[in-house]
PDB file of C-alpha atoms and ligand atoms in Angstrom:
ATOM      1  CA  UNK A   7     -33.538   3.479  18.310  1.00 50.00           C
ATOM      2  CA  UNK A   8     -31.488   3.614  15.006  1.00 54.00           C
ATOM      3  CA  UNK A   9     -29.088   6.559  14.796  1.00 53.00           C
ATOM      4  CA  UNK A  10     -30.150   9.452  12.625  1.00 61.00           C
ATOM      5  CA  UNK A  11     -27.798   9.614   9.542  1.00 60.00           C
ATOM      6  CA  UNK A  12     -28.605  13.327   9.092  1.00 65.00           C
ATOM      7  CA  UNK A  13     -27.545  14.117  12.667  1.00 65.00           C
ATOM      8  CA  UNK A  14     -24.310  16.135  12.949  1.00 66.00           C
ATOM      9  CA  UNK A  15     -23.062  13.665  15.596  1.00 73.00           C
ATOM     10  CA  UNK A  16     -24.227  10.134  14.807  1.00 71.00           C
ATOM     11  CA  UNK A  17     -21.791   8.871  17.466  1.00 81.00           C
ATOM     12  CA  UNK A  18     -23.749  10.726  20.145  1.00 83.00           C
ATOM     13  CA  UNK A  19     -27.029   9.301  18.814  1.00 84.00           C
ATOM     14  CA  UNK A  20     -25.606   5.820  19.070  1.00 84.00           C
ATOM     15  CA  UNK A  21     -24.381   6.463  22.619  1.00 84.00           C
ATOM     16  CA  UNK A  22     -27.790   7.841  23.614  1.00 83.00           C
ATOM     17  CA  UNK A  23     -29.489   4.803  22.067  1.00 83.00           C
ATOM     18  CA  UNK A  24     -27.169   2.510  24.017  1.00 80.00           C
ATOM     19  CA  UNK A  25     -27.972   4.323  27.277  1.00 80.00           C
ATOM     20  CA  UNK A  26     -31.713   4.060  26.512  1.00 78.00           C
ATOM     21  CA  UNK A  27     -31.301   0.362  25.939  1.00 77.00           C
ATOM     22  CA  UNK A  28     -29.360  -0.069  29.217  1.00 77.00           C
ATOM     23  CA  UNK A  29     -32.096   1.801  31.123  1.00 73.00           C
ATOM     24  CA  UNK A  30     -34.800  -0.363  29.537  1.00 66.00           C
ATOM     25  CA  UNK A  31     -32.862  -3.476  30.610  1.00 65.00           C
ATOM     26  CA  UNK A  32     -32.616  -2.179  34.195  1.00 62.00           C
ATOM     27  CA  UNK A  33     -28.926  -1.255  34.015  1.00 69.00           C
ATOM     28  CA  UNK A  34     -29.265   2.168  35.605  1.00 68.00           C
ATOM     29  CA  UNK A  35     -26.520   2.202  38.243  1.00 64.00           C
ATOM     30  CA  UNK A  36     -22.831   2.898  37.641  1.00 63.00           C
ATOM     31  CA  UNK A  37     -20.534   0.928  39.917  1.00 59.00           C
ATOM     32  CA  UNK A  38     -17.142   1.976  38.573  1.00 58.00           C
ATOM     33  CA  UNK A  39     -15.548   4.309  36.042  1.00 58.00           C
ATOM     34  CA  UNK A  40     -14.353   1.461  33.840  1.00 63.00           C
ATOM     35  CA  UNK A  41     -15.965  -1.904  33.071  1.00 65.00           C
ATOM     36  CA  UNK A  42     -14.624  -4.902  34.977  1.00 63.00           C
ATOM     37  CA  UNK A  43     -14.262  -8.270  33.305  1.00 67.00           C
ATOM     38  CA  UNK A  44     -15.347 -10.577  36.140  1.00 60.00           C
ATOM     39  CA  UNK A  45     -14.720 -13.681  34.013  1.00 68.00           C
ATOM     40  CA  UNK A  46     -11.128 -12.607  33.470  1.00 73.00           C
ATOM     41  CA  UNK A  47     -10.746 -11.837  37.194  1.00 65.00           C
ATOM     42  CA  UNK A  48     -11.968 -15.244  38.290  1.00 63.00           C
ATOM     43  CA  UNK A  49      -9.878 -17.001  35.613  1.00 72.00           C
ATOM     44  CA  UNK A  50      -6.783 -15.197  36.944  1.00 74.00           C
ATOM     45  CA  UNK A  51      -7.656 -16.035  40.569  1.00 66.00           C
ATOM     46  CA  UNK A  52      -8.120 -19.686  39.607  1.00 70.00           C
ATOM     47  CA  UNK A  53      -4.785 -19.743  37.758  1.00 77.00           C
ATOM     48  CA  UNK A  54      -3.060 -18.139  40.792  1.00 73.00           C
ATOM     49  CA  UNK A  55      -4.549 -20.688  43.190  1.00 67.00           C
ATOM     50  CA  UNK A  56      -3.611 -23.587  40.871  1.00 73.00           C
ATOM     51  CA  UNK A  57      -0.041 -22.368  40.574  1.00 76.00           C
ATOM     52  CA  UNK A  58       0.223 -22.030  44.383  1.00 67.00           C
ATOM     53  CA  UNK A  59      -1.139 -25.553  44.817  1.00 66.00           C
ATOM     54  CA  UNK A  60       1.394 -26.848  42.239  1.00 75.00           C
ATOM     55  CA  UNK A  61       4.229 -25.065  44.091  1.00 70.00           C
ATOM     56  CA  UNK A  62       3.130 -26.478  47.432  1.00 61.00           C
ATOM     57  CA  UNK A  63       3.007 -29.985  45.991  1.00 67.00           C
ATOM     58  CA  UNK A  64       6.425 -29.862  44.278  1.00 68.00           C
ATOM     59  CA  UNK A  65       9.477 -30.754  46.456  1.00 60.00           C
ATOM     60  CA  UNK A  66      11.145 -27.621  47.874  1.00 52.00           C
ATOM     61  CA  UNK A  67      14.894 -27.420  47.256  1.00 51.00           C
ATOM     62  CA  UNK A  68      17.040 -26.493  50.269  1.00 50.00           C
ATOM     63  CA  UNK A  69      17.210 -22.777  51.013  1.00 46.00           C
ATOM     64  CA  UNK A  70      14.089 -21.824  49.008  1.00 44.00           C
ATOM     65  CA  UNK A  71      11.644 -19.363  50.592  1.00 47.00           C
ATOM     66  CA  UNK A  72       8.477 -21.066  51.904  1.00 46.00           C
ATOM     67  CA  UNK A  73       5.466 -20.933  49.568  1.00 42.00           C
ATOM     68  CA  UNK A  74       2.887 -18.419  50.844  1.00 44.00           C
ATOM     69  CA  UNK A  75      -0.477 -19.655  52.122  1.00 45.00           C
ATOM     70  CA  UNK A  76      -3.373 -19.976  49.670  1.00 40.00           C
ATOM     71  CA  UNK A  77      -5.242 -16.715  49.037  1.00 43.00           C
ATOM     72  CA  UNK A  78      -8.750 -17.549  50.167  1.00 41.00           C
ATOM     73  CA  UNK A  79     -11.285 -15.072  51.540  1.00 40.00           C
ATOM     74  CA  UNK A  80     -11.348 -15.103  55.309  1.00 42.00           C
ATOM     75  CA  UNK A  81     -13.995 -13.732  57.670  1.00 44.00           C
ATOM     76  CA  UNK A  82     -14.463 -10.011  57.089  1.00 42.00           C
ATOM     77  CA  UNK A  83     -12.114 -10.129  54.099  1.00 42.00           C
ATOM     78  CA  UNK A  84     -12.299  -7.203  51.721  1.00 42.00           C
ATOM     79  CA  UNK A  85     -12.469  -7.444  47.961  1.00 40.00           C
ATOM     80  CA  UNK A  86     -11.087  -4.929  45.499  1.00 41.00           C
ATOM     81  CA  UNK A  87     -12.981  -1.649  45.891  1.00 37.00           C
ATOM     82  CA  UNK A  88     -15.179  -1.072  42.863  1.00 44.00           C
ATOM     83  CA  UNK A  89     -17.654   1.481  44.150  1.00 51.00           C
ATOM     84  CA  UNK A  90     -16.085   4.759  45.148  1.00 51.00           C
ATOM     85  CA  UNK A  91     -13.098   5.918  47.101  1.00 51.00           C
ATOM     86  CA  UNK A  92     -13.595   5.153  50.774  1.00 61.00           C
ATOM     87  CA  UNK A  93     -16.227   2.462  50.197  1.00 67.00           C
ATOM     88  CA  UNK A  94     -15.269  -1.176  50.172  1.00 69.00           C
ATOM     89  CA  UNK A  95     -17.358  -4.242  49.452  1.00 77.00           C
ATOM     90  CA  UNK A  96     -17.093  -6.997  52.081  1.00 74.00           C
ATOM     91  CA  UNK A  97     -17.223 -10.708  51.408  1.00 80.00           C
ATOM     92  CA  UNK A  98     -20.254 -11.663  53.505  1.00 80.00           C
ATOM     93  CA  UNK A  99     -19.738 -14.555  55.889  1.00 84.00           C
ATOM     94  CA  UNK A 100     -21.699 -16.288  58.634  1.00 89.00           C
ATOM     95  CA  UNK A 101     -20.129 -13.686  60.935  1.00 93.00           C
ATOM     96  CA  UNK A 102     -21.928 -10.919  58.994  1.00 95.00           C
ATOM     97  CA  UNK A 103     -25.272 -12.609  59.622  1.00 96.00           C
ATOM     98  CA  UNK A 104     -24.395 -12.993  63.323  1.00 96.00           C
ATOM     99  CA  UNK A 105     -23.452  -9.309  63.445  1.00 96.00           C
ATOM    100  CA  UNK A 106     -26.858  -8.423  61.937  1.00 98.00           C
ATOM    101  CA  UNK A 107     -28.584 -10.688  64.454  1.00 97.00           C
ATOM    102  CA  UNK A 108     -26.767  -9.117  67.410  1.00 98.00           C
ATOM    103  CA  UNK A 109     -27.486  -5.587  66.168  1.00 98.00           C
ATOM    104  CA  UNK A 110     -31.176  -6.353  65.569  1.00 98.00           C
ATOM    105  CA  UNK A 111     -31.593  -7.977  68.976  1.00 97.00           C
ATOM    106  CA  UNK A 112     -30.022  -4.995  70.707  1.00 98.00           C
ATOM    107  CA  UNK A 113     -32.721  -2.623  69.367  1.00 98.00           C
ATOM    108  CA  UNK A 114     -35.270  -1.787  72.039  1.00 98.00           C
ATOM    109  CA  UNK A 115     -37.317   0.626  69.906  1.00 98.00           C
ATOM    110  CA  UNK A 116     -38.118   1.142  66.224  1.00 98.00           C
ATOM    111  CA  UNK A 117     -36.018   4.305  66.154  1.00 98.00           C
ATOM    112  CA  UNK A 118     -33.050   2.375  67.531  1.00 98.00           C
ATOM    113  CA  UNK A 119     -33.595  -0.365  64.971  1.00 98.00           C
ATOM    114  CA  UNK A 120     -33.766   2.157  62.126  1.00 98.00           C
ATOM    115  CA  UNK A 121     -30.534   3.816  63.299  1.00 98.00           C
ATOM    116  CA  UNK A 122     -28.793   0.425  63.604  1.00 98.00           C
ATOM    117  CA  UNK A 123     -29.828  -0.578  60.074  1.00 98.00           C
ATOM    118  CA  UNK A 124     -28.699   2.773  58.680  1.00 98.00           C
ATOM    119  CA  UNK A 125     -25.319   2.316  60.361  1.00 98.00           C
ATOM    120  CA  UNK A 126     -24.952  -1.348  59.357  1.00 97.00           C
ATOM    121  CA  UNK A 127     -22.284  -1.903  56.682  1.00 95.00           C
ATOM    122  CA  UNK A 128     -22.534  -5.680  56.311  1.00 96.00           C
ATOM    123  CA  UNK A 129     -24.856  -5.692  53.287  1.00 97.00           C
ATOM    124  CA  UNK A 130     -23.159  -4.736  50.029  1.00 96.00           C
ATOM    125  CA  UNK A 131     -26.449  -3.516  48.548  1.00 97.00           C
ATOM    126  CA  UNK A 132     -25.982  -0.428  50.684  1.00 97.00           C
ATOM    127  CA  UNK A 133     -22.965   0.549  48.560  1.00 96.00           C
ATOM    128  CA  UNK A 134     -25.039   1.068  45.432  1.00 96.00           C
ATOM    129  CA  UNK A 135     -28.244   2.310  47.048  1.00 97.00           C
ATOM    130  CA  UNK A 136     -29.038   5.987  47.507  1.00 97.00           C
ATOM    131  CA  UNK A 137     -31.110   5.469  50.651  1.00 98.00           C
ATOM    132  CA  UNK A 138     -31.943   2.957  53.346  1.00 98.00           C
ATOM    133  CA  UNK A 139     -35.635   2.173  52.940  1.00 98.00           C
ATOM    134  CA  UNK A 140     -36.890   1.362  56.426  1.00 98.00           C
ATOM    135  CA  UNK A 141     -40.683   1.673  56.496  1.00 98.00           C
ATOM    136  CA  UNK A 142     -43.705   3.871  56.006  1.00 98.00           C
ATOM    137  CA  UNK A 143     -46.999   4.125  57.830  1.00 98.00           C
ATOM    138  CA  UNK A 144     -48.327   3.969  61.355  1.00 98.00           C
ATOM    139  CA  UNK A 145     -46.115   1.935  63.752  1.00 98.00           C
ATOM    140  CA  UNK A 146     -49.193   1.362  65.947  1.00 98.00           C
ATOM    141  CA  UNK A 147     -51.084  -0.268  63.068  1.00 98.00           C
ATOM    142  CA  UNK A 148     -52.559  -3.747  63.446  1.00 98.00           C
ATOM    143  CA  UNK A 149     -51.862  -4.425  59.769  1.00 98.00           C
ATOM    144  CA  UNK A 150     -48.282  -4.783  58.527  1.00 98.00           C
ATOM    145  CA  UNK A 151     -47.526  -5.346  54.838  1.00 98.00           C
ATOM    146  CA  UNK A 152     -44.141  -6.721  53.805  1.00 98.00           C
ATOM    147  CA  UNK A 153     -42.711  -6.541  50.285  1.00 98.00           C
ATOM    148  CA  UNK A 154     -39.447  -7.784  48.850  1.00 98.00           C
ATOM    149  CA  UNK A 155     -37.014  -4.938  48.216  1.00 98.00           C
ATOM    150  CA  UNK A 156     -37.062  -1.267  47.224  1.00 98.00           C
ATOM    151  CA  UNK A 157     -37.099  -0.383  43.543  1.00 98.00           C
ATOM    152  CA  UNK A 158     -35.841   2.748  41.811  1.00 97.00           C
ATOM    153  CA  UNK A 159     -38.523   5.145  43.092  1.00 97.00           C
ATOM    154  CA  UNK A 160     -38.287   3.797  46.633  1.00 98.00           C
ATOM    155  CA  UNK A 161     -34.491   4.159  46.562  1.00 98.00           C
ATOM    156  CA  UNK A 162     -34.802   7.791  45.506  1.00 97.00           C
ATOM    157  CA  UNK A 163     -37.461   8.671  48.097  1.00 98.00           C
ATOM    158  CA  UNK A 164     -36.263   6.399  50.908  1.00 98.00           C
ATOM    159  CA  UNK A 165     -39.791   5.023  51.405  1.00 98.00           C
ATOM    160  CA  UNK A 166     -41.300   1.652  50.472  1.00 98.00           C
ATOM    161  CA  UNK A 167     -43.901   1.220  47.742  1.00 98.00           C
ATOM    162  CA  UNK A 168     -44.015   4.737  46.327  1.00 98.00           C
ATOM    163  CA  UNK A 169     -43.754   3.788  42.635  1.00 97.00           C
ATOM    164  CA  UNK A 170     -46.509   2.471  40.375  1.00 97.00           C
ATOM    165  CA  UNK A 171     -46.978  -0.733  42.331  1.00 98.00           C
ATOM    166  CA  UNK A 172     -47.119   1.296  45.545  1.00 98.00           C
ATOM    167  CA  UNK A 173     -49.897   3.432  44.109  1.00 98.00           C
ATOM    168  CA  UNK A 174     -51.891   0.303  43.314  1.00 98.00           C
ATOM    169  CA  UNK A 175     -51.210  -0.975  46.841  1.00 98.00           C
ATOM    170  CA  UNK A 176     -52.528   2.298  48.288  1.00 98.00           C
ATOM    171  CA  UNK A 177     -55.716   1.989  46.200  1.00 98.00           C
ATOM    172  CA  UNK A 178     -56.259  -1.585  47.371  1.00 98.00           C
ATOM    173  CA  UNK A 179     -55.705  -0.625  51.002  1.00 98.00           C
ATOM    174  CA  UNK A 180     -58.037   2.358  50.719  1.00 98.00           C
ATOM    175  CA  UNK A 181     -60.712   0.110  49.230  1.00 98.00           C
ATOM    176  CA  UNK A 182     -60.838  -1.897  52.487  1.00 98.00           C
ATOM    177  CA  UNK A 183     -60.670   1.203  54.701  1.00 98.00           C
ATOM    178  CA  UNK A 184     -56.933   1.140  55.383  1.00 98.00           C
ATOM    179  CA  UNK A 185     -54.073   3.459  54.474  1.00 98.00           C
ATOM    180  CA  UNK A 186     -50.438   4.021  55.338  1.00 97.00           C
ATOM    181  CA  UNK A 187     -51.120   7.408  56.856  1.00 95.00           C
ATOM    182  CA  UNK A 188     -53.784   5.967  59.198  1.00 97.00           C
ATOM    183  CA  UNK A 189     -53.777   2.286  60.066  1.00 98.00           C
ATOM    184  CA  UNK A 190     -51.256   0.336  57.998  1.00 98.00           C
ATOM    185  CA  UNK A 191     -47.482  -0.098  58.255  1.00 98.00           C
ATOM    186  CA  UNK A 192     -45.346  -1.062  55.235  1.00 98.00           C
ATOM    187  CA  UNK A 193     -41.806  -2.484  55.088  1.00 98.00           C
ATOM    188  CA  UNK A 194     -39.629  -4.766  52.968  1.00 98.00           C
ATOM    189  CA  UNK A 195     -37.443  -7.789  53.714  1.00 98.00           C
ATOM    190  CA  UNK A 196     -34.492  -5.981  52.088  1.00 98.00           C
ATOM    191  CA  UNK A 197     -33.572  -2.430  53.109  1.00 98.00           C
ATOM    192  CA  UNK A 198     -31.516  -1.382  50.081  1.00 98.00           C
ATOM    193  CA  UNK A 199     -32.329  -1.459  46.396  1.00 98.00           C
ATOM    194  CA  UNK A 200     -30.613  -4.317  44.527  1.00 97.00           C
ATOM    195  CA  UNK A 201     -28.839  -2.744  41.503  1.00 96.00           C
ATOM    196  CA  UNK A 202     -30.978  -2.808  38.374  1.00 94.00           C
ATOM    197  CA  UNK A 203     -33.824  -4.336  40.463  1.00 95.00           C
ATOM    198  CA  UNK A 204     -32.247  -7.779  40.336  1.00 96.00           C
ATOM    199  CA  UNK A 205     -33.507 -10.393  42.785  1.00 96.00           C
ATOM    200  CA  UNK A 206     -31.817 -10.191  46.183  1.00 97.00           C
ATOM    201  CA  UNK A 207     -29.399 -13.085  46.770  1.00 95.00           C
ATOM    202  CA  UNK A 208     -29.881 -15.675  49.521  1.00 95.00           C
ATOM    203  CA  UNK A 209     -26.969 -14.095  51.403  1.00 96.00           C
ATOM    204  CA  UNK A 210     -28.520 -10.619  51.207  1.00 97.00           C
ATOM    205  CA  UNK A 211     -31.800 -12.045  52.488  1.00 97.00           C
ATOM    206  CA  UNK A 212     -30.004 -13.870  55.328  1.00 97.00           C
ATOM    207  CA  UNK A 213     -28.265 -10.634  56.345  1.00 97.00           C
ATOM    208  CA  UNK A 214     -31.452  -8.500  56.338  1.00 98.00           C
ATOM    209  CA  UNK A 215     -33.685 -11.187  57.885  1.00 98.00           C
ATOM    210  CA  UNK A 216     -32.803 -10.555  61.567  1.00 98.00           C
ATOM    211  CA  UNK A 217     -33.646  -6.868  61.100  1.00 98.00           C
ATOM    212  CA  UNK A 218     -37.083  -7.398  59.572  1.00 98.00           C
ATOM    213  CA  UNK A 219     -37.894 -10.072  62.178  1.00 98.00           C
ATOM    214  CA  UNK A 220     -37.043  -7.587  64.937  1.00 98.00           C
ATOM    215  CA  UNK A 221     -39.081  -4.912  63.148  1.00 98.00           C
ATOM    216  CA  UNK A 222     -42.095  -7.241  63.172  1.00 98.00           C
ATOM    217  CA  UNK A 223     -41.580  -7.930  66.895  1.00 98.00           C
ATOM    218  CA  UNK A 224     -41.443  -4.215  67.651  1.00 98.00           C
ATOM    219  CA  UNK A 225     -44.531  -3.397  65.565  1.00 98.00           C
ATOM    220  CA  UNK A 226     -46.357  -6.425  66.977  1.00 98.00           C
ATOM    221  CA  UNK A 227     -49.051  -6.451  64.259  1.00 98.00           C
ATOM    222  CA  UNK A 228     -52.236  -8.473  64.487  1.00 98.00           C
ATOM    223  CA  UNK A 229     -51.818  -9.476  60.847  1.00 98.00           C
ATOM    224  CA  UNK A 230     -48.949  -9.567  58.369  1.00 98.00           C
ATOM    225  CA  UNK A 231     -49.724  -9.521  54.649  1.00 98.00           C
ATOM    226  CA  UNK A 232     -46.854 -10.802  52.527  1.00 98.00           C
ATOM    227  CA  UNK A 233     -46.768  -9.089  49.140  1.00 98.00           C
ATOM    228  CA  UNK A 234     -45.594 -11.804  46.756  1.00 97.00           C
ATOM    229  CA  UNK A 235     -43.904 -15.135  47.287  1.00 96.00           C
ATOM    230  CA  UNK A 236     -40.427 -13.794  48.078  1.00 96.00           C
ATOM    231  CA  UNK A 237     -41.158 -12.188  51.468  1.00 97.00           C
ATOM    232  CA  UNK A 238     -43.264 -15.217  52.463  1.00 97.00           C
ATOM    233  CA  UNK A 239     -40.438 -17.586  51.538  1.00 96.00           C
ATOM    234  CA  UNK A 240     -37.742 -15.444  53.127  1.00 97.00           C
ATOM    235  CA  UNK A 241     -39.550 -15.219  56.459  1.00 97.00           C
ATOM    236  CA  UNK A 242     -41.579 -18.416  56.728  1.00 95.00           C
ATOM    237  CA  UNK A 243     -38.934 -20.811  55.381  1.00 88.00           C
ATOM    238  CA  UNK A 244     -39.888 -24.507  55.568  1.00 84.00           C
ATOM    239  CA  UNK A 245     -42.512 -25.755  53.121  1.00 81.00           C
ATOM    240  CA  UNK A 246     -43.272 -22.228  51.870  1.00 81.00           C
ATOM    241  CA  UNK A 247     -39.891 -22.092  50.140  1.00 80.00           C
ATOM    242  CA  UNK A 248     -40.926 -24.779  47.671  1.00 83.00           C
ATOM    243  CA  UNK A 249     -44.277 -23.255  46.768  1.00 89.00           C
ATOM    244  CA  UNK A 250     -45.294 -20.686  44.196  1.00 92.00           C
ATOM    245  CA  UNK A 251     -47.467 -17.687  45.027  1.00 95.00           C
ATOM    246  CA  UNK A 252     -50.533 -19.306  43.417  1.00 94.00           C
ATOM    247  CA  UNK A 253     -50.359 -22.037  46.093  1.00 94.00           C
ATOM    248  CA  UNK A 254     -49.363 -19.718  48.939  1.00 96.00           C
ATOM    249  CA  UNK A 255     -51.801 -16.858  48.465  1.00 97.00           C
ATOM    250  CA  UNK A 256     -54.909 -16.648  50.563  1.00 96.00           C
ATOM    251  CA  UNK A 257     -53.687 -19.397  52.925  1.00 95.00           C
ATOM    252  CA  UNK A 258     -53.248 -18.601  56.596  1.00 96.00           C
ATOM    253  CA  UNK A 259     -49.695 -19.005  57.840  1.00 96.00           C
ATOM    254  CA  UNK A 260     -47.961 -18.465  61.146  1.00 96.00           C
ATOM    255  CA  UNK A 261     -44.651 -16.741  61.607  1.00 97.00           C
ATOM    256  CA  UNK A 262     -42.915 -17.671  64.840  1.00 97.00           C
ATOM    257  CA  UNK A 263     -40.506 -15.113  66.310  1.00 97.00           C
ATOM    258  CA  UNK A 264     -39.185 -15.934  69.771  1.00 95.00           C
ATOM    259  CA  UNK A 265     -42.181 -17.044  71.798  1.00 95.00           C
ATOM    260  CA  UNK A 266     -44.647 -15.096  69.666  1.00 97.00           C
ATOM    261  CA  UNK A 267     -46.704 -16.320  66.731  1.00 97.00           C
ATOM    262  CA  UNK A 268     -47.921 -13.860  64.113  1.00 98.00           C
ATOM    263  CA  UNK A 269     -50.787 -14.586  61.753  1.00 97.00           C
ATOM    264  CA  UNK A 270     -49.772 -14.020  58.146  1.00 97.00           C
ATOM    265  CA  UNK A 271     -51.548 -14.027  54.816  1.00 97.00           C
ATOM    266  CA  UNK A 272     -49.587 -14.079  51.541  1.00 98.00           C
ATOM    267  CA  UNK A 273     -51.095 -12.403  48.496  1.00 98.00           C
ATOM    268  CA  UNK A 274     -49.930 -11.293  45.059  1.00 98.00           C
ATOM    269  CA  UNK A 275     -47.334  -8.546  44.733  1.00 98.00           C
ATOM    270  CA  UNK A 276     -48.921  -5.364  43.313  1.00 98.00           C
ATOM    271  CA  UNK A 277     -46.274  -5.252  40.549  1.00 98.00           C
ATOM    272  CA  UNK A 278     -47.500  -8.689  39.439  1.00 98.00           C
ATOM    273  CA  UNK A 279     -51.083  -7.420  39.535  1.00 98.00           C
ATOM    274  CA  UNK A 280     -50.117  -4.540  37.235  1.00 98.00           C
ATOM    275  CA  UNK A 281     -48.783  -7.086  34.754  1.00 98.00           C
ATOM    276  CA  UNK A 282     -51.553  -9.641  35.324  1.00 98.00           C
ATOM    277  CA  UNK A 283     -54.772  -7.721  36.063  1.00 98.00           C
ATOM    278  CA  UNK A 284     -56.879 -10.886  35.903  1.00 98.00           C
ATOM    279  CA  UNK A 285     -55.340 -11.850  39.281  1.00 98.00           C
ATOM    280  CA  UNK A 286     -56.739  -8.719  40.946  1.00 98.00           C
ATOM    281  CA  UNK A 287     -59.929 -10.621  41.737  1.00 98.00           C
ATOM    282  CA  UNK A 288     -58.048 -13.100  43.974  1.00 98.00           C
ATOM    283  CA  UNK A 289     -55.972 -10.337  45.555  1.00 98.00           C
ATOM    284  CA  UNK A 290     -59.191  -8.472  46.329  1.00 98.00           C
ATOM    285  CA  UNK A 291     -60.509 -11.593  48.079  1.00 97.00           C
ATOM    286  CA  UNK A 292     -57.303 -11.707  50.198  1.00 98.00           C
ATOM    287  CA  UNK A 293     -57.662  -8.050  51.156  1.00 98.00           C
ATOM    288  CA  UNK A 294     -61.295  -8.623  52.176  1.00 98.00           C
ATOM    289  CA  UNK A 295     -60.218 -11.650  54.254  1.00 97.00           C
ATOM    290  CA  UNK A 296     -57.617  -9.433  55.966  1.00 98.00           C
ATOM    291  CA  UNK A 297     -60.246  -6.784  56.697  1.00 98.00           C
ATOM    292  CA  UNK A 298     -62.688  -9.301  58.213  1.00 97.00           C
ATOM    293  CA  UNK A 299     -59.891 -10.816  60.334  1.00 97.00           C
ATOM    294  CA  UNK A 300     -58.843  -7.429  61.677  1.00 98.00           C
ATOM    295  CA  UNK A 301     -62.420  -6.339  62.332  1.00 96.00           C
ATOM    296  CA  UNK A 302     -62.969  -9.602  64.149  1.00 94.00           C
ATOM    297  CA  UNK A 303     -60.298  -8.626  66.690  1.00 93.00           C
ATOM    298  CA  UNK A 304     -57.592 -10.757  65.101  1.00 92.00           C
ATOM    299  CA  UNK A 305     -59.662 -13.936  65.136  1.00 88.00           C
ATOM    300  CA  UNK A 306     -60.352 -16.175  62.194  1.00 79.00           C
ATOM    301  CA  UNK A 307     -64.073 -15.949  61.368  1.00 70.00           C
ATOM    302  CA  UNK A 308     -65.989 -19.234  61.723  1.00 72.00           C
ATOM    303  CA  UNK A 309     -65.652 -21.296  58.532  1.00 65.00           C
TER     304      UNK A 309
HETATM  305  N1  URA B   3     -41.577  -3.707  45.406  1.00 53.53           N
HETATM  306  C1  URA B   3     -41.317  -4.118  46.673  1.00 53.53           C
HETATM  307  O1  URA B   3     -41.313  -5.317  46.951  1.00 53.53           O
HETATM  308  N2  URA B   3     -41.078  -3.175  47.593  1.00 53.53           N
HETATM  309  C2  URA B   3     -41.095  -1.881  47.346  1.00 53.53           C
HETATM  310  O2  URA B   3     -40.871  -1.092  48.263  1.00 53.53           O
HETATM  311  C3  URA B   3     -41.373  -1.473  46.030  1.00 53.53           C
HETATM  312  C4  URA B   3     -41.608  -2.401  45.071  1.00 53.53           C
END
C-alpha cells in the first residue's frame, strides 16, 4: 500500500504498510524488542571457535594460563534468551526426545497426557505459542483425524482446526455423518503453533512424536485419517517419507505402536483443498472409504 502524500504523518502510513506486508507474509509474532542479526551471531561464534582452535594449536609458553575448552552446546545447554524475561530457549538434544518419550509413556490417561504436554518445556515452539493445542472431539470416537500443527486461529483458541480449513473439515465430516462433537476426535502431530506458520522442523517433530503416539494409543481409534502428507510422514516413517500426498492418499497404511497396529488412511489437508478445489473429489472418495470401513466394524470391505 503506497503511503498517502496528503496524510499528516506519512511516516505512520509507511509503518502501517510495512506491518500489513509482514502480516501478509506470515510474520505476525514478535520474539524480541530489537531485531537480532543471526548471520552476525553465527559469524562471531565461528570466529571465536577458530581463534580458540588456533590458540590450542599454538605452543603454550611457560606460565601461561591454560586455554579454555571449546564453547560447544552441551546437553540441555541454554542459548541467549530472546523471548521474554524468565523464558529461555533450549538447544534440543537427543535427551530432549528421550524426556518426551518418558513423559508420554508415563501417562495413563488422556488427562494426564494433556497435563504432561502442557508442562513440557522441551519444545521451543511453546515459547512463542499462546496455547497448547491438545485435541478436540470425542475421546471415545472410532475415528481420529490428525493434522500437522496449529495455525493462528488454533493458537488463539487452543483447539485444532477451528480456522477456515477446520470449517471445511467439519463440513466434510458432517457429510459422512461424523462430527467432532459426536463421533470424531481431532489432534495434530505438533502441539504448538510454529511462528508465522512455518513448517515444523524435524527436531520439533521428533520431540512431539512420542506424545501423539501415546495419544493415539489412549484413544485407540478404529481408523486414523492423516490430513496431508506431513502427519503421515511424521508418524509412518519408512517409505511414506519419500512419497507425495498424491501417491499416499487413499492408500491403506498401518501404524504400529507397541504391539498394536492401527489402520490409517491419508488424504488431502483441508487447507490444500481450499487452494485446490478440484482435489475435493478425491478427498470425498477417501471420506466415503473411511465411512464404509467404520460402518463395516473396522474391516476392509471386500474388493
Ligand atoms: N492445520 C493443521 O494441520 N492443524 C490445525 O489444527 C489447523 C490447521
